[in-house]
XYZ file of C-alpha atoms in Angstrom:
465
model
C 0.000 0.000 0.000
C 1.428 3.445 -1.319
C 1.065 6.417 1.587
C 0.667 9.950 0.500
C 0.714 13.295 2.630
C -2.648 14.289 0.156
C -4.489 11.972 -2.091
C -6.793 13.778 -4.049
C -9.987 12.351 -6.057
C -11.014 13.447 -8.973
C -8.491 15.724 -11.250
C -11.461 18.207 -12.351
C -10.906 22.036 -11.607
C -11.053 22.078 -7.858
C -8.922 18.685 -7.330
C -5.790 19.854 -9.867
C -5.590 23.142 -7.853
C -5.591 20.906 -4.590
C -2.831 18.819 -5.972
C -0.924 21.761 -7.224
C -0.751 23.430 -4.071
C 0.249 20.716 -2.180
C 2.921 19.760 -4.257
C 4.422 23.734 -4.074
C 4.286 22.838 -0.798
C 6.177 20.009 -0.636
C 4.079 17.346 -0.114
C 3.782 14.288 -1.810
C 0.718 13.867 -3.747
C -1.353 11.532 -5.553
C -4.402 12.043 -7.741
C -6.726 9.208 -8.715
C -9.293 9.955 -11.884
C -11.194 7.478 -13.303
C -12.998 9.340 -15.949
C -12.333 8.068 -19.271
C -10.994 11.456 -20.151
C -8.728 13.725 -18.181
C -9.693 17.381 -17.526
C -12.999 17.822 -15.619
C -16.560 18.745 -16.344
C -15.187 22.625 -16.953
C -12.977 21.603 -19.696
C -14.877 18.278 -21.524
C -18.318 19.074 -20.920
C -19.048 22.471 -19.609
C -17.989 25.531 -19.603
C -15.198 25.751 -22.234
C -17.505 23.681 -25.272
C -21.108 25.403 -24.405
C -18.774 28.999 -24.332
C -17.337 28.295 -27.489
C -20.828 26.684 -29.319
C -22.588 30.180 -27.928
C -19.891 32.585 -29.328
C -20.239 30.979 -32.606
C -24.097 31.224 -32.127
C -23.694 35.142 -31.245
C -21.447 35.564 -34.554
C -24.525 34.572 -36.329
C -27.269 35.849 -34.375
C -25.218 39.272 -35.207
C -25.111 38.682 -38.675
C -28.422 37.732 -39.215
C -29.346 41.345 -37.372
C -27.082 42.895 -39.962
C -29.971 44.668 -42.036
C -31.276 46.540 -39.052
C -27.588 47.946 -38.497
C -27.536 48.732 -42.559
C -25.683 45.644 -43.406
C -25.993 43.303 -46.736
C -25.293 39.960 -45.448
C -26.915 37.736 -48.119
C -27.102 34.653 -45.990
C -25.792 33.452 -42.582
C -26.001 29.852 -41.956
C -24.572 27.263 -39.802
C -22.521 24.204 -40.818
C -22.565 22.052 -37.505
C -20.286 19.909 -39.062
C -17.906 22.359 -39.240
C -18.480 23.820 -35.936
C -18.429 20.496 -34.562
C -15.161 20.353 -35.456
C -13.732 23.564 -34.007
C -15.500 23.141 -30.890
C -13.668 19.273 -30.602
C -9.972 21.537 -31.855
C -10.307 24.339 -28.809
C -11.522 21.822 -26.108
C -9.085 19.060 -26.895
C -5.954 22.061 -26.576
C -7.124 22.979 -23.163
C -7.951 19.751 -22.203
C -4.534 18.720 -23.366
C -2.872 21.572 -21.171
C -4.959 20.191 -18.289
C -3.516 16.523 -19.028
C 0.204 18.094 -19.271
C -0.539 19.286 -16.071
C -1.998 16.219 -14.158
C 1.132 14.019 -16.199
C 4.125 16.202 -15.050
C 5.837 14.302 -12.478
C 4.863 16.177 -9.996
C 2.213 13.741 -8.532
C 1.268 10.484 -9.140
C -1.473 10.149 -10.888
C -3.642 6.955 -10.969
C -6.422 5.899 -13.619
C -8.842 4.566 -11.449
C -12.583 5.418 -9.176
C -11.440 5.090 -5.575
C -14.020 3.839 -3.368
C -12.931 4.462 0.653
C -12.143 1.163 2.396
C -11.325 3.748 5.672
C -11.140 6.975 6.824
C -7.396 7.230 5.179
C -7.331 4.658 3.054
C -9.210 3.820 -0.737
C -9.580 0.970 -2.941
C -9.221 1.891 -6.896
C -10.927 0.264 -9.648
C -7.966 -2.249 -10.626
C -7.268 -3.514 -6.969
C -4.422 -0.678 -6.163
C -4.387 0.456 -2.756
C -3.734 3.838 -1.085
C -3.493 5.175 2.072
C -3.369 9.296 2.793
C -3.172 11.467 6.159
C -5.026 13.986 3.857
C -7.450 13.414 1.325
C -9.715 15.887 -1.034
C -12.812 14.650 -2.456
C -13.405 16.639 -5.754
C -15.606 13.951 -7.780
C -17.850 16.727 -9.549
C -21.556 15.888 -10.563
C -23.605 14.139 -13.042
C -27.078 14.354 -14.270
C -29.602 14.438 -12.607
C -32.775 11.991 -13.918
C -35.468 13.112 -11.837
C -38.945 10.933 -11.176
C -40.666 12.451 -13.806
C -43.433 9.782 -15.224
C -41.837 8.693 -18.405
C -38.336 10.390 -18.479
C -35.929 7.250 -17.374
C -38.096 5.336 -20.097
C -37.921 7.944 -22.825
C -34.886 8.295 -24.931
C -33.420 12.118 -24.352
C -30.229 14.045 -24.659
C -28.301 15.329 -21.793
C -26.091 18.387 -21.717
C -23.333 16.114 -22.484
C -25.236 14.978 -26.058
C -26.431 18.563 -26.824
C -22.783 19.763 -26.463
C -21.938 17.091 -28.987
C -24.517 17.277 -32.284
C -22.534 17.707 -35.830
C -26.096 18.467 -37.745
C -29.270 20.975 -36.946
C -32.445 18.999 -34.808
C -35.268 20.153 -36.716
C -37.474 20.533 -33.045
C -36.204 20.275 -29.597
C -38.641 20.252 -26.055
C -36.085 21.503 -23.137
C -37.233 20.228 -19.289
C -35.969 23.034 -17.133
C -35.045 26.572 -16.961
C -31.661 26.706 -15.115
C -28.644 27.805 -16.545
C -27.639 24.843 -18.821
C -30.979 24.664 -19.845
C -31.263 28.646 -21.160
C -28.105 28.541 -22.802
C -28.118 25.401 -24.691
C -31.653 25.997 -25.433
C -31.147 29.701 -27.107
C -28.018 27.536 -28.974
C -30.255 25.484 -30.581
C -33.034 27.969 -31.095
C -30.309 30.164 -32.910
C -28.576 26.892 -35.139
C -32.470 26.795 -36.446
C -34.286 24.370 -34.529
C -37.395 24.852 -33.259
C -37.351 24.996 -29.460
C -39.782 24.319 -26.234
C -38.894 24.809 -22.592
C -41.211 23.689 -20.032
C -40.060 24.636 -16.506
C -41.523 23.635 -13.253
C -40.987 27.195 -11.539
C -43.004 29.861 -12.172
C -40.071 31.306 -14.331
C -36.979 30.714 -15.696
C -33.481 31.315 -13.335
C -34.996 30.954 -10.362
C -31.758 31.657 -8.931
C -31.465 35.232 -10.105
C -33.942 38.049 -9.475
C -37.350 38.312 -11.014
C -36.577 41.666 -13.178
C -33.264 39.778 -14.367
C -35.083 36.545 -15.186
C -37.776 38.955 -17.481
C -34.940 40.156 -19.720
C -33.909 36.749 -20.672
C -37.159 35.472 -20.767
C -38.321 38.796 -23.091
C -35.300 37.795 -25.493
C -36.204 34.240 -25.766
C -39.648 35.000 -26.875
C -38.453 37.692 -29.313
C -36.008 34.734 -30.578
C -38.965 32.685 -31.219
C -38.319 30.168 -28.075
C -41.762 28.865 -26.619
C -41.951 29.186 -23.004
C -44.052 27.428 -20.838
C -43.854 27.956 -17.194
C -45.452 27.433 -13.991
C -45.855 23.374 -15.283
C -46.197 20.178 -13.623
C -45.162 17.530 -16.248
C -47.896 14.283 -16.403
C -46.473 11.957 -18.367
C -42.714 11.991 -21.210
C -43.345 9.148 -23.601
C -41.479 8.140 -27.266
C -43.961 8.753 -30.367
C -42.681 7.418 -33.813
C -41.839 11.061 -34.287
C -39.726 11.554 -31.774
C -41.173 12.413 -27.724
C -44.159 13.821 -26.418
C -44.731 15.503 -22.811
C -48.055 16.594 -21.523
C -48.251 18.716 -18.365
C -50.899 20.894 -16.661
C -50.172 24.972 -16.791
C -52.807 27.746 -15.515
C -54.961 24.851 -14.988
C -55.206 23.418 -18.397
C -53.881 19.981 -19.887
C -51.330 20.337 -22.899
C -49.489 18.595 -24.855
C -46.105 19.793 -26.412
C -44.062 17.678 -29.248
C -40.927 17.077 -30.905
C -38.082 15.415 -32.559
C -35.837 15.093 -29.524
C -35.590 15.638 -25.745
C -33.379 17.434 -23.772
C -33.184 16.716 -20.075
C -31.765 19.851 -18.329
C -33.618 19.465 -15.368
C -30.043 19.767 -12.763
C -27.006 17.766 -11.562
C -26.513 15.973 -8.384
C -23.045 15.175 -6.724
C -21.381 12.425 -7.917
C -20.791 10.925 -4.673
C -22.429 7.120 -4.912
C -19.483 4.913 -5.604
C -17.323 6.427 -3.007
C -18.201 4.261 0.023
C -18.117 7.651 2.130
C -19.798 5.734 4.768
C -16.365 3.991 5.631
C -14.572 7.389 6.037
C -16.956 8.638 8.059
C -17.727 11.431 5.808
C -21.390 13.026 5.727
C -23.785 14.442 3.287
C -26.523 17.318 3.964
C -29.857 17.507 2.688
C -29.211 17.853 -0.983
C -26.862 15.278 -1.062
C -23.943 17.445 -1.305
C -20.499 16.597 1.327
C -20.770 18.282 3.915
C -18.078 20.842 4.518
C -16.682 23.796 7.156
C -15.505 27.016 6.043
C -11.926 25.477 5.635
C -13.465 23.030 3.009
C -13.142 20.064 6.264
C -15.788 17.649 6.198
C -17.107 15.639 8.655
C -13.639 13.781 9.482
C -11.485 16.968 10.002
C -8.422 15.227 7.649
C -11.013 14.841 4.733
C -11.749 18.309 2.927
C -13.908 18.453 -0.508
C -14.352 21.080 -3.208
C -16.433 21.648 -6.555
C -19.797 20.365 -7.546
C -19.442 17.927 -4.762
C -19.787 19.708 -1.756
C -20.704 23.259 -3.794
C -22.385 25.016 -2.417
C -22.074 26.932 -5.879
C -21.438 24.783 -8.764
C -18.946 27.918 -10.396
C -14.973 27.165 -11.395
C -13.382 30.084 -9.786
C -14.819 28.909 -6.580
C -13.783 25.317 -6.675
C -10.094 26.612 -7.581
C -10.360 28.748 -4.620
C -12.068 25.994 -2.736
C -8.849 23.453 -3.734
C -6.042 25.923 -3.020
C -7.611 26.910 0.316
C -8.181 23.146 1.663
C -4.716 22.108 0.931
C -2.990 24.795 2.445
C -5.485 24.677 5.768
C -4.553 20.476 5.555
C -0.959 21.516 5.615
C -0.956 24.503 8.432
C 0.168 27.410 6.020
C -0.795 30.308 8.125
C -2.711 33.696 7.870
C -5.479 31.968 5.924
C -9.001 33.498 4.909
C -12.318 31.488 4.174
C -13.721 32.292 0.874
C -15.804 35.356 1.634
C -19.864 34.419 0.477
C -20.468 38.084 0.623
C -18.134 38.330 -2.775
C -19.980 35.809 -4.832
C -19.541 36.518 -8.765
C -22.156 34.472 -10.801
C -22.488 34.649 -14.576
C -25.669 32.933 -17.023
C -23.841 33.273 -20.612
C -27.445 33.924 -21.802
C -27.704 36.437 -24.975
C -28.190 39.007 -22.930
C -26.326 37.613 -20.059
C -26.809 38.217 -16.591
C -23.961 38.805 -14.145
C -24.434 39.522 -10.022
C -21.674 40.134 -7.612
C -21.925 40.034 -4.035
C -25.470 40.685 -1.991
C -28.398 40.984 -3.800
C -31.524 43.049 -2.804
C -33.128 39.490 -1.485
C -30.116 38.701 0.943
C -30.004 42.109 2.091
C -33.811 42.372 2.933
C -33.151 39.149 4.989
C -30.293 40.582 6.618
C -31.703 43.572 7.503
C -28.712 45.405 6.056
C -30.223 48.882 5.290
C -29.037 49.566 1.690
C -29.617 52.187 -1.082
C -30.268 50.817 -4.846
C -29.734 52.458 -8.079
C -30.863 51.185 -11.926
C -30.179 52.483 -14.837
C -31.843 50.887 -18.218
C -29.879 49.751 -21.649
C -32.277 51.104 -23.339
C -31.638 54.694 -22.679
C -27.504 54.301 -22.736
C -25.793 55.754 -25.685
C -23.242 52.668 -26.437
C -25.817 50.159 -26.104
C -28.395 51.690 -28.253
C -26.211 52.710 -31.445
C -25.613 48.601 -30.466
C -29.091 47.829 -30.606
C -28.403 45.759 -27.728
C -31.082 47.557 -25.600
C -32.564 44.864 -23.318
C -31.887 45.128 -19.565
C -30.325 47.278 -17.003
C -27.795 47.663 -14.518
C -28.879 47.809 -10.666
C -25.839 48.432 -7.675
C -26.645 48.363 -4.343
C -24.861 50.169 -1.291
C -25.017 50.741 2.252
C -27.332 53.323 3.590
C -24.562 55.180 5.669
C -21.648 55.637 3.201
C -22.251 54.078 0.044
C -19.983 51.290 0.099
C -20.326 48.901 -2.427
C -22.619 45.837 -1.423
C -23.439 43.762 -4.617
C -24.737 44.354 -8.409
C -26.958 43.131 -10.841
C -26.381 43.760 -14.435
C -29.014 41.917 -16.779
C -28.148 43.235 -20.457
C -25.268 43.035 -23.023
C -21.805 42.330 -22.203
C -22.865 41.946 -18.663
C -20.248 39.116 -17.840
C -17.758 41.771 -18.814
C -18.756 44.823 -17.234
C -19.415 43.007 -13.843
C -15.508 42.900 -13.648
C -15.490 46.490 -13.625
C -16.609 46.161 -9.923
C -15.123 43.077 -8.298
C -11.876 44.608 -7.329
C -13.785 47.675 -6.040
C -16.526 45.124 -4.058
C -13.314 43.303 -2.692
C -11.675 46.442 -1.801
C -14.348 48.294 0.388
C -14.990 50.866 -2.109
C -17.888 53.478 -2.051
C -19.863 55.130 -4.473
C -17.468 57.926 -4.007
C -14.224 56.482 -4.923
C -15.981 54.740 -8.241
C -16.939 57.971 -9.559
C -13.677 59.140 -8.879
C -12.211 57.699 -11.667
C -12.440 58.273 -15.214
C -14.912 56.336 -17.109
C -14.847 56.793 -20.733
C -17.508 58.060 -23.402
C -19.017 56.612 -25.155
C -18.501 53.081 -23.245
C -20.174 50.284 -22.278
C -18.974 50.485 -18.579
C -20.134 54.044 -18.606
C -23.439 52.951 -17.971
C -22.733 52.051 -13.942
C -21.680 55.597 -13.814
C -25.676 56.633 -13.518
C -26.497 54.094 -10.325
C -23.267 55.583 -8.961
C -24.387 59.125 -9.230
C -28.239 58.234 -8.303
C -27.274 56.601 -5.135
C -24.221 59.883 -4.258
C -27.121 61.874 -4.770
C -29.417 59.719 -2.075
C -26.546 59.760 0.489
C -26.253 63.720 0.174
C -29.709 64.163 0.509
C -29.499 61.911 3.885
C -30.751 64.326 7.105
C -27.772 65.147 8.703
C -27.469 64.458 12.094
């Protein structure tokens, strides 16, 4: 039996920064991944492909537009065949960089699922044995197949399959209205298939704010996307066409259907072949590991990070999440929990939506008094010689001196001009010192400079005491 100072399972985002750390540190290190591909869910089957399918998508959305703008553009089409193929050349460079990594020399790396035989020690799939005083849990997710009448029998894509497609589905019904969900199914709306959502919630992103959720929703419907939300789905079954799905909405029985199915209805942690019950290591309510602020679980020498312990399912944080358990496992001092107050959370929607730190929800909870200021697209001089008028920006800041608490930006470019504020949301900054510097005109970013100004103006008109 090998020993290690860290093993670490699963060599997706959060478990490569884990090992990397540890290994600047001196430690020795081992890695066990048992995926048949090396490079995580970010790299293979999230964020990089569905990134690089809806910046193609954009391209031609844009060009399609080009007559309002004054444009001739005879025709803009899509050959999936070929964008297949340059989505399969950009993911298989990073996802060699990511393999360079993980094959350096500077762990070992093992090709196997470990399953825990104790709380230090793991069983991998071809009999090898290991034995850690650390060990990182980092297994990711999967999808989710939830007991929907009809869906485990039914034949139906995942996000995995969607990712995938060389050709053009001619019609495509989408269960769900998450993230994956609205961007894959405004992808395939804008590749020319004809597109359905049905979502359980009364709208779509339930995660974000109802004004945010509107602008997205707005766009889809302009796009030609039918929504239907509010549902409770009856029965999925196959036709000789393809799938059918009746649910109730508003109190009426419909029926919606189409060529293919796409289930986008969530992941789950992929937690079930880990024997976690012989570590000792527990799971909340969603399933999730649970975990301290120092990324410990339940057995203090086992930490987790990423989709399996969350509790937001976002890269940056599971690379922050990695570095910070390994150097808590190995005593570097002077450490700082990631800080929930500076949460950065991007839907690459067309427009996107982008909010950083405390929303207007959290703060009402809180009972943080706050002052909020929006500004809309639709009367900003970049955006509308654009003609990317949907949305608005929103800021939020605290009622005594107008330091930056959080923003909301639903509208074009939004995971861009969010940026303009992190560094200012991580550094204390008020209203004041924003609007100290120079913003340019005409800009994008020059929109936050009205929020800024409406809430300087609220905090001067504050009764003085």
């Amino acid at each position: 039996m090998k020993a290690y100072d860290l093993l670490v399972i699963g060599g997706g985002s959060a478990g490569y920064a884990a090992a990397r750390t540890a290994a600047d540190l001196g430690k020795r290190v081992a890695v066990a991944d048992g995926a048949r591909d090396l490079g995580g869910l970010c790299i293979l089957r999230g964020c990089m492909p569905s990134k690089t399918l809806l910046h193609a998508t954009e391209v031609l959305h844009h060009a399609r537009k080009g007559k309002t703008l004054g444009l001739r553009i005879p025709e803009a089409s899509v050959d999936m065949k070929a964008l297949h193929r340059w989505k399969v050349k950009t993911i298989r460079e990073f996802a060699d960089y990511r393999v360079q990594g993980l094959e350096s020399g500077r762990f070992d790396l093992y090709r196997g699922h470990a399953r825990f035989t104790g709380p230090k020690s793991v069983e991998l799939t071809d009999g090898t044995t290991l034995e850690a005083e650390r060990i990182f849990i980092s297994t990711g997710s999967k999808v989710s197949v939830p007991p929907i009448p009809g869906l485990a029998e039914t034949p139906h894509w995942t996000s995995d399959d969607v990712l995938d497609l060389d050709f053009v589905p001619e019609s495509v019904i989408v269960l769900g209205g998450g993230i994956v969900a609205c961007e894959l199914a405004q992808f395939l709306r804008r590749i020319g298939t004809k597109v359905t959502i049905i979502q359980r919630s009364p709208r779509l992103l339930k995660e974000v704010s109802e004004s945010a959720a509107a602008v997205v929703e707005q766009a889809f419907r302009d796009e030609g996307i039918q929504l239907h939300t509010g549902t409770k789905i009856e029965r999925i079954r196959a036709t000789a066409e393809g799938v059918s799905v009746k649910f109730t909405q508003d109190g009426k029985t419909l029926v919606r259907r189409a060529a293919h199915l796409f289930n986008a209805l969530g992941r789950e942690p992929n937690t079930a072949g880990l024997n976690l019950d012989a570590a000792g290591v527990d799971l909340n309510g969603q399933g999730r590991v649970t975990i301290n602020r120092w990324q410990q679980t339940s057995r203090r020498h086992i930490y987790a990070g990423g989709d399996v312990c969350g509790p937001h399912d976002i890269v940056h944080l599971a690379v922050a999440q990695g570095e910070l358990a390994a150097r808590h496992a190995f005593g570097v001092k002077g450490l700082k929990a990631i800080d929930p107050d500076l949460l950065l959370s991007v839907v690459f929607t067309d427009p996107p939506l982008a909010t950083l730190g405390l929303q207007e929800k959290e703060l009402t909870e809180r009972n943080i008094p706050f002052l909020s200021a929006s500004y809309p697209f639709d009367d900003h001089g970049k955006s509308i010689l654009m003609d990317a008028t949907y949305g608005y920006v929103k800021l939020f800041a605290t009622a005594d001196t107008g330091r930056l608490l959080g923003a909301e930006i639903a509208g074009t470019h939004a995971d861009s001009l969010i940026h303009c504020l992190t560094g200012p949301l991580a550094m204390k900054a008020t209203v004041h010192d924003l609007l100290r510097a120079p913003w340019y005109h005409p800009t994008l970013a020059e929109i936050l400079t009205y929020p800024l100004e409406e809430i300087a103006e609220l905090l001067a008109a504050r009764p003085r005491k």
